[in-house]
Amino acid sequence: MATQDTSTSTQLSPEALEGALAPLTAALGDRLLTPPADGFAETAAVFLGGPERIPVAVARVRTTDEVAAVVAVARDANLPLAVRSGGHSFARHGLADGGLVLDMRLMDGIEIDADAGVGHAQGGVLAGTYSTAAGEHGLATGFGDTGTVGITGLALGGGIGYLSRLHGLTADNLLGAEVVLADGRVVQANADENPDLFWALRGGGGNFGVVTRLDLRLRELPVVTGGMVAWPAEPGTLATVLATLAEAPEKLSGMVNVMTAPPLPMLPAEVHGKPIVMALVCFAGPASEAEAVFAPLRALGTVFDGVSEIPYPEMFVAGGPEGGASADARPGFLGEGVWAPDEAWAAAAIEAVSSAQHGLAVVNLRPMGGAIAGVDPAATAFAHRDAAWMVTVQGMALGLDGVPALREWVASTSGTLGVAGRGYVNFMANATPQDVSDAYPEATLARLREVKRAYDPTNLFAANHNVAP
Ligand SMILES: Cc1cc2nc3c(=O)[nH]c(=O)nc-3n(C[C@H](O)[C@H](O)[C@H](O)COP(=O)(O)OP(=O)(O)OC[C@H]3O[C@@H](n4cnc5c(N)ncnc54)[C@H](O)[C@@H]3O)c2cc1C
């Protein structure tokens, strides 16, 4: 089966390549890195490991004009173009073999307009950095669970995280964006200007242009009650945890991992290496208010309880995960409305994790509902508004030789648990073009294609979960 590997080798001779890159050499100086220059490999690397993909150059841009210059070079020289912010794509889309990488990380400016309740962030800003800046004003925009993820990559796919059930997806809090299009034009996308593009940016991924600025709604959030909590992997416990989260007030969001317990010092040694139910939870309010919500979860008998009242940005400092080799990740949506998997499903998930032989095998569950469900499915390109859970079966290998076994595990487990199909683009790795089509309802996909034809008819922006024009 063909996969969505966007890696291709350039057909250009070394001389032609040098000529094609000359405008960027002049404009960017040592911010255009080509192999084997010092720092090239480190700059080119993305969060997750995998098969080698070596770009011909990495362009570290600082301004919208520089973005437009890189886009022009890729377009005119017919070079594959990868656009990258936080570099956390599960599919490693931030690397184009034989292509040009547009690295947004130096475009990291943030302006918090507390009076207007809007955060303006350049296209390379990371979730943790933005949250710290907003937190200084007692404000927040909801992103995911990891501070080192780029907010642009996250928002373009949807963005499911610690505040989603209360305030919606990151994309639902996007008020506008500045975008450099394939033809070099710089446009605004919001409810009034280019509304079709604005619709597509909220769930359609990086298909339509390079986002150089996001305008995001800010919410008052002086304090949250959250952190990590873990239980033994018992089917009854897991089913009760899931039912409790599904029925919890909208102020509670989070995620549950069924996984092999890592040797973390806060976990008792006897659970290390054994299946465990580990949640990261966030209640958008003080501990006094959260206590009653957490009581049924605590009553189940935790093996670790790190939940406390903290400033919201501290949700991100619990230590990010280590990036291994991404074997596969299959996300799907389960159930509708207020619903949770039953004990038989929970037993199957625990059994599957126990049977995995290599690396890190995880069944990750995120409760949806609340404000996510309050948005009309046609209002944004993220359309899975009725789903009760987003479930991802994920395998992270320690080295490339562990990849085939984990891939098999992901395929069989997602089949057993019924999570294949209707996927979430932000969590897809190793996806086929059919998987990408299946990630969108038919009407959404048709509309995305229309917008793609209007804004990127030659598919210059193809290093993504690609919507063909
Ligand atoms: C450890 C980890 C934790 C995660 N947690 C969550 C979570 O809690 N919730 C959630 O919803 N997702 C989560 N994700 C998935 C994440 O949202 C996606 O992988 C997202 O695409 C990453 O964005 P990035 O900018 O870091 O990645 P990159 O690899 O830099 O970018 C991914 C893609 O986004 C597009 N893109 C990025 N920047 C731009 C730009 N400026 N303009 C145009 N297109 C751009 C490109 O198509 C690019 O290929 C997580 C991923 C990892 C690895």
Coordinates of C-alpha atoms and ligand atoms in Angstrom, one line a residue, residues 46-48 82-95 102 104-105 122-126 143-162 164 169-170 178-179 201 205-213 255 316 320-323 364 366 390 394 396 424-428 461-465, ligand 1:
V46 CA 12.8 16.8 13.8
F47 CA 11.4 15.5 17.1
L48 CA 10.7 12.0 16.0
A82 CA 8.5 21.2 3.9
V83 CA 7.1 23.9 6.2
R84 CA 8.0 23.4 9.8
S85 CA 7.3 25.1 13.2
G86 CA 7.7 22.9 16.2
G87 CA 8.9 19.8 14.3
H88 CA 6.5 17.5 16.1
S89 CA 4.7 16.0 13.1
F90 CA 4.1 12.3 13.7
A91 CA 4.5 11.8 10.0
R92 CA 7.8 13.7 10.1
H93 CA 6.5 16.1 7.5
G94 CA 9.0 18.7 8.6
L95 CA 11.6 16.9 6.5
L102 CA 11.2 26.3 5.6
M104 CA 9.7 28.9 11.1
R105 CA 11.3 28.6 14.6
Q122 CA 4.2 34.4 14.8
G123 CA 4.1 31.2 12.9
G124 CA 7.0 29.5 14.7
V125 CA 5.8 29.9 18.3
L126 CA 5.7 26.9 20.6
F143 CA -3.2 24.0 23.0
G144 CA -2.3 20.3 23.4
D145 CA -0.5 18.5 26.2
T146 CA 3.1 19.3 25.2
G147 CA 4.9 22.6 25.4
T148 CA 7.4 21.9 22.7
V149 CA 4.7 21.4 20.0
G150 CA 4.3 24.3 17.5
I151 CA 1.0 26.1 17.9
T152 CA 0.7 26.6 14.1
G153 CA 1.0 22.9 13.2
L154 CA -1.3 22.1 16.1
A155 CA -4.0 24.7 15.3
L156 CA -4.1 23.8 11.6
G157 CA -5.0 20.2 12.4
G158 CA -7.5 21.1 15.2
G159 CA -5.7 21.1 18.5
I160 CA -7.1 18.8 21.3
G161 CA -5.8 19.5 24.8
Y162 CA -6.2 20.6 28.4
S164 CA -10.8 21.7 24.8
L169 CA -10.1 23.2 20.0
T170 CA -7.2 25.5 19.4
E178 CA -1.6 35.9 8.0
V179 CA -0.7 33.5 5.2
L201 CA -7.0 26.5 8.0
G205 CA -3.5 21.2 8.0
G206 CA -0.7 23.0 6.2
N207 CA -2.2 22.5 2.7
F208 CA -2.9 26.1 1.9
G209 CA 0.1 28.3 2.5
V210 CA 2.6 29.3 5.2
V211 CA 1.1 30.8 8.3
T212 CA 3.2 33.6 9.5
R213 CA 0.9 35.0 12.3
M255 CA -6.1 12.3 28.4
F316 CA 3.6 21.9 30.3
G320 CA 8.0 16.4 27.6
P321 CA 8.3 12.9 26.2
E322 CA 11.5 11.7 24.6
G323 CA 11.2 11.4 20.8
N364 CA -4.3 7.2 24.2
R366 CA -9.0 12.0 24.9
M390 CA -10.4 10.6 20.2
Q394 CA 0.5 4.5 18.9
M396 CA 7.2 4.5 19.3
Y424 CA -7.5 13.0 13.3
V425 CA -4.8 14.4 11.0
N426 CA -2.6 15.8 13.8
F427 CA -2.0 12.3 15.1
M428 CA -1.6 10.4 11.9
F461 CA 2.3 22.6 -0.1
A462 CA 2.4 18.8 -0.3
A463 CA 4.6 17.8 2.7
N464 CA 1.5 17.4 4.9
H465 CA -1.5 15.1 5.1
Ligands
LIG1 C1 4.9 14.7 21.8 C2 3.7 15.2 21.1 C3 2.6 15.6 21.7 C4 1.5 16.0 21.0 N1 0.3 16.4 21.7 C5 -0.8 16.8 21.0 C6 -1.9 17.2 21.7 O1 -2.0 17.2 23.0 N2 -3.0 17.6 21.0 C7 -3.0 17.7 19.6 O2 -4.0 18.0 19.1 N3 -1.9 17.3 19.0 C8 -0.8 16.9 19.6 N4 0.3 16.5 18.9 C9 0.3 16.4 17.5 C10 0.6 17.8 16.9 O3 -0.5 18.7 17.1 C11 0.9 17.7 15.4 O4 2.0 16.8 15.3 C12 1.3 19.1 14.9 O5 1.3 19.0 13.5 C13 2.7 19.5 15.3 O6 2.9 20.8 15.0 P1 4.5 21.3 14.9 O7 4.4 22.7 14.4 O8 5.1 21.0 16.2 O9 5.1 20.3 13.9 P2 5.8 20.5 12.5 O10 6.4 19.1 12.2 O11 6.7 21.6 12.5 O12 4.6 20.8 11.5 C14 3.6 19.8 11.2 C15 2.9 20.3 9.9 O13 2.1 21.4 10.2 C16 2.2 22.3 9.1 N5 2.8 23.6 9.6 C17 3.6 23.8 10.7 N6 3.9 25.1 10.8 C18 3.3 25.7 9.8 C19 3.2 27.1 9.3 N7 3.8 28.0 10.0 N8 2.5 27.3 8.2 C20 1.9 26.4 7.5 N9 1.9 25.1 7.9 C21 2.6 24.7 9.0 C22 3.0 21.7 8.1 O14 2.1 21.0 7.2 C23 3.8 20.7 8.8 O15 4.2 19.6 8.1 C24 1.5 16.0 19.6 C25 2.6 15.6 18.9 C26 3.7 15.1 19.6 C27 4.9 14.6 18.9

